[in-house]
Amino acid sequence: MPVSKSWGQASVFGQKKDTYKFGQTAPEIPKKLPEAVPGRIHLRDGRTLEVPIAYVDYNKIVAVDLSTKTVYTPLEVSSFVMKQDSFVVLKEFKVAVGPDEQEYRIAFVQVGAVGAGLGLYRFRGTMRRDDAVHHGSMSTFNGSGWGSGPTSYKSDVTEYEMTTAWVLKRDDSPQWLSLPKSGGALRGIVEPLIADDPRLSKEVKWGALTTDKLPKLLNEYIADKKAGLN
């Protein structure tokens, strides 16, 4: 069985920006794991493990056996399945959420739709937040008495938060797109991709499109392509 690695050893597959302090040793397995669900892990050495899996972050999953817990990274795993969800390993891609942007050398991502020259994946993991804005209230004196009012301030340290984002790539383009959750901006990205499918193009143009609905839509588009319907 592979041995778990410290963050110092794991730096080769971490984020390009220093999200984690790789020089410091961290616990091999978090004290509190997410719920482990039935799964299957395909290792790069050819072995397959049928075992409950706890998804910790974009670069760490834990196989939870009856008597042992083993950490696996994207360097050791080619793909894995949790219930009906399939995950693969992506290399050299970027995630943008609002003004925050992060590059990843290698990471686990959930497969949304792959085929017909398109790849849609769901990223879930830790992403850095620089100058995070905090909201609260503060006491003020108005001359006759004390009161309180809303205020906000920017943190002077880098913070890290769990992020979920959908990323899309065309086979003929080196660029990764981080998708907006809904609205005209999302429609403007998706419409040109499926313009040769009249049925689905009409659905996108006149329907309410969100990233939650996108995997089903693109999988239908891929199926239509394979069937020669577009």
Coordinates of C-alpha atoms in Angstrom, one line a residue:
M1 CA 0.0 0.0 0.0
P2 CA 1.3 3.5 -0.7
V3 CA 2.4 5.6 2.2
S4 CA 0.9 8.9 3.0
K5 CA 3.0 12.0 2.4
S6 CA 3.6 15.2 4.3
W7 CA 2.9 18.5 2.7
G8 CA 6.6 19.0 2.2
Q9 CA 6.7 15.9 0.1
A10 CA 3.4 16.8 -1.7
S11 CA 4.5 20.1 -3.0
V12 CA 5.1 18.8 -6.5
F13 CA 1.4 18.4 -7.1
G14 CA 0.1 21.4 -5.2
Q15 CA -1.0 24.8 -6.4
K16 CA 1.4 27.0 -8.2
K17 CA 0.7 29.7 -5.7
D18 CA 1.7 28.8 -2.2
T19 CA -1.7 27.8 -0.8
Y20 CA -0.2 25.4 1.7
K21 CA 3.1 25.8 3.6
F22 CA 4.7 22.8 2.0
G23 CA 7.8 22.9 4.1
Q24 CA 5.8 22.1 7.3
T25 CA 4.6 18.7 8.2
A26 CA 0.8 18.3 8.4
P27 CA -1.3 15.4 9.8
E28 CA -1.4 12.6 7.2
I29 CA -5.1 12.1 7.7
P30 CA -7.5 14.9 9.0
K31 CA -9.0 14.3 12.4
K32 CA -12.4 14.8 11.0
L33 CA -13.1 13.2 7.6
P34 CA -16.0 13.9 5.3
E35 CA -18.5 11.1 5.0
A36 CA -17.0 8.1 3.2
V37 CA -19.2 6.7 0.5
P38 CA -18.9 3.5 -1.6
G39 CA -16.4 3.8 -4.3
R40 CA -13.7 2.4 -6.6
I41 CA -10.2 3.7 -6.9
H42 CA -8.1 3.1 -10.1
L43 CA -4.4 3.4 -9.2
R44 CA -1.7 4.2 -11.6
D45 CA 0.1 1.0 -10.9
G46 CA -2.9 -0.9 -12.4
R47 CA -4.6 -2.0 -9.1
T48 CA -8.3 -1.3 -8.4
L49 CA -9.6 -0.8 -4.9
E50 CA -13.3 -1.3 -4.0
V51 CA -13.5 0.8 -0.8
P52 CA -15.5 3.6 0.8
I53 CA -13.9 7.0 -0.2
A54 CA -13.8 10.3 1.7
Y55 CA -13.1 13.3 -0.5
V56 CA -10.9 15.7 1.5
D57 CA -9.7 18.2 -1.1
Y58 CA -8.7 18.5 -4.7
N59 CA -5.4 16.8 -3.9
K60 CA -6.3 14.2 -1.3
I61 CA -8.8 11.4 -0.9
V62 CA -8.9 8.8 1.9
A63 CA -9.7 5.1 1.4
V64 CA -11.6 4.1 4.5
D65 CA -11.3 0.3 5.0
L66 CA -12.6 -1.7 8.0
S67 CA -9.3 -1.3 9.9
T68 CA -7.2 1.2 8.0
K69 CA -7.3 4.6 6.4
T70 CA -5.0 5.4 3.5
V71 CA -4.4 8.7 1.8
Y72 CA -4.1 8.9 -2.0
T73 CA -3.1 11.9 -4.1
P74 CA -3.5 12.6 -7.9
L75 CA 0.1 11.3 -8.3
E76 CA -1.1 7.8 -7.3
V77 CA -4.6 7.7 -8.7
S78 CA -5.7 7.8 -12.4
S79 CA -9.5 8.0 -11.6
F80 CA -12.1 7.0 -9.0
V81 CA -15.8 6.7 -8.6
M82 CA -18.0 7.7 -5.6
K83 CA -21.5 6.2 -6.0
Q84 CA -22.5 7.4 -9.5
D85 CA -20.0 10.3 -9.7
S86 CA -16.8 9.8 -11.7
F87 CA -13.5 11.7 -11.0
V88 CA -10.4 12.0 -13.0
V89 CA -7.1 13.9 -12.7
L90 CA -6.5 17.2 -14.6
K91 CA -3.2 18.9 -15.1
E92 CA -2.3 22.6 -15.6
F93 CA -5.7 24.4 -15.4
K94 CA -7.1 27.5 -13.9
V95 CA -10.1 28.3 -11.8
A96 CA -11.5 31.8 -11.5
V97 CA -14.3 32.8 -9.1
G98 CA -15.1 36.5 -9.1
P99 CA -11.8 38.5 -8.7
D100 CA -10.0 35.4 -7.3
E101 CA -8.0 33.2 -9.6
Q102 CA -5.9 30.1 -8.9
E103 CA -3.7 27.9 -11.1
Y104 CA -3.5 24.1 -10.3
R105 CA -0.7 21.8 -11.5
I106 CA -2.7 18.6 -10.9
A107 CA -6.0 18.0 -9.2
F108 CA -9.0 15.6 -8.8
V109 CA -12.1 16.9 -10.6
Q110 CA -15.6 15.4 -11.2
V111 CA -16.5 14.6 -14.8
G112 CA -19.5 16.5 -16.0
A113 CA -19.4 15.7 -19.8
V114 CA -16.6 14.6 -22.1
G115 CA -16.8 14.1 -25.9
A116 CA -17.5 15.9 -29.2
G117 CA -14.4 18.0 -28.6
L118 CA -15.6 19.3 -25.2
G119 CA -14.7 18.6 -21.6
L120 CA -16.7 19.8 -18.6
Y121 CA -15.5 19.2 -15.1
R122 CA -16.5 20.2 -11.6
F123 CA -13.7 21.4 -9.3
R124 CA -14.2 21.3 -5.6
G125 CA -11.4 22.2 -3.2
T126 CA -9.4 24.8 -1.4
M127 CA -8.8 28.1 -3.2
R128 CA -6.9 31.1 -1.9
R129 CA -8.7 34.4 -1.2
D130 CA -6.5 37.4 -1.0
D131 CA -7.7 40.5 0.9
A132 CA -11.0 38.8 1.8
V133 CA -13.7 41.2 2.7
H134 CA -15.4 40.7 6.1
H135 CA -18.7 42.2 7.1
G136 CA -19.9 43.1 10.6
S137 CA -21.0 46.0 12.8
M138 CA -19.2 48.6 14.9
S139 CA -20.1 50.9 17.8
T140 CA -20.3 54.6 17.0
F141 CA -21.0 57.7 19.1
N142 CA -23.3 60.3 17.4
G143 CA -23.0 63.0 20.1
S144 CA -26.0 62.0 22.1
G145 CA -25.4 58.3 22.6
W146 CA -23.8 55.1 21.3
G147 CA -25.2 53.1 18.5
S148 CA -24.0 50.5 16.0
G149 CA -23.9 50.3 12.3
P150 CA -22.6 48.0 9.5
T151 CA -19.0 48.0 8.5
S152 CA -16.6 46.0 6.4
Y153 CA -12.8 45.5 6.3
K154 CA -10.3 43.7 4.2
S155 CA -8.1 41.0 5.8
D156 CA -4.4 41.6 5.6
V157 CA -3.7 37.9 5.4
T158 CA -4.3 35.3 2.7
E159 CA -7.3 33.0 3.5
Y160 CA -8.4 29.7 2.1
E161 CA -11.9 28.7 1.4
M162 CA -13.7 25.6 0.0
T163 CA -14.7 26.5 -3.6
T164 CA -16.9 24.8 -6.2
A165 CA -16.6 25.8 -9.8
W166 CA -17.3 24.3 -13.3
V167 CA -14.5 24.5 -15.8
L168 CA -14.8 23.9 -19.6
K169 CA -12.3 23.3 -22.3
R170 CA -12.5 22.7 -26.1
D171 CA -10.1 20.2 -27.5
D172 CA -9.0 22.8 -30.1
S173 CA -8.2 25.5 -27.5
P174 CA -5.6 25.6 -24.8
Q175 CA -7.8 27.9 -22.7
W176 CA -9.8 26.8 -19.7
L177 CA -13.0 28.7 -19.0
S178 CA -14.4 29.0 -15.5
L179 CA -18.2 29.2 -16.0
P180 CA -20.6 31.7 -14.4
K181 CA -23.4 29.9 -12.5
S182 CA -26.2 31.2 -14.7
G183 CA -27.6 34.0 -16.9
G184 CA -26.6 35.6 -20.1
A185 CA -22.9 35.2 -19.5
L186 CA -23.2 31.4 -19.3
R187 CA -25.6 31.3 -22.3
G188 CA -23.1 33.3 -24.3
I189 CA -20.4 30.6 -23.7
V190 CA -22.6 27.6 -24.3
E191 CA -24.7 28.7 -27.3
P192 CA -21.8 28.8 -29.8
L193 CA -20.7 25.4 -28.6
I194 CA -23.9 23.6 -29.5
A195 CA -25.1 25.8 -32.4
D196 CA -25.1 22.9 -34.8
D197 CA -27.8 21.1 -32.7
P198 CA -31.1 22.9 -33.4
R199 CA -33.1 21.2 -30.7
L200 CA -30.6 21.9 -27.8
S201 CA -29.7 25.3 -29.2
K202 CA -33.3 26.3 -28.9
E203 CA -33.5 25.0 -25.3
V204 CA -30.5 27.1 -24.4
K205 CA -31.8 30.2 -26.1
W206 CA -35.2 30.2 -24.6
G207 CA -34.8 28.2 -21.4
A208 CA -33.2 28.9 -18.0
L209 CA -29.6 27.7 -18.1
T210 CA -27.5 27.0 -15.0
T211 CA -24.3 25.1 -14.4
D212 CA -26.3 22.5 -12.6
K213 CA -28.2 21.7 -15.8
L214 CA -25.1 21.9 -18.0
P215 CA -23.8 18.3 -17.6
K216 CA -27.2 16.9 -18.8
L217 CA -27.3 19.3 -21.7
L218 CA -23.8 18.6 -22.9
N219 CA -24.1 14.9 -22.5
E220 CA -27.3 15.1 -24.7
Y221 CA -25.3 17.1 -27.2
I222 CA -22.5 14.5 -27.3
A223 CA -25.0 11.7 -27.7
D224 CA -26.6 13.5 -30.6
K225 CA -23.2 13.9 -32.2
K226 CA -22.5 10.2 -31.9
A227 CA -25.9 9.4 -33.4
G228 CA -25.3 11.8 -36.3
L229 CA -28.2 14.0 -35.4
N230 CA -26.2 17.3 -35.5

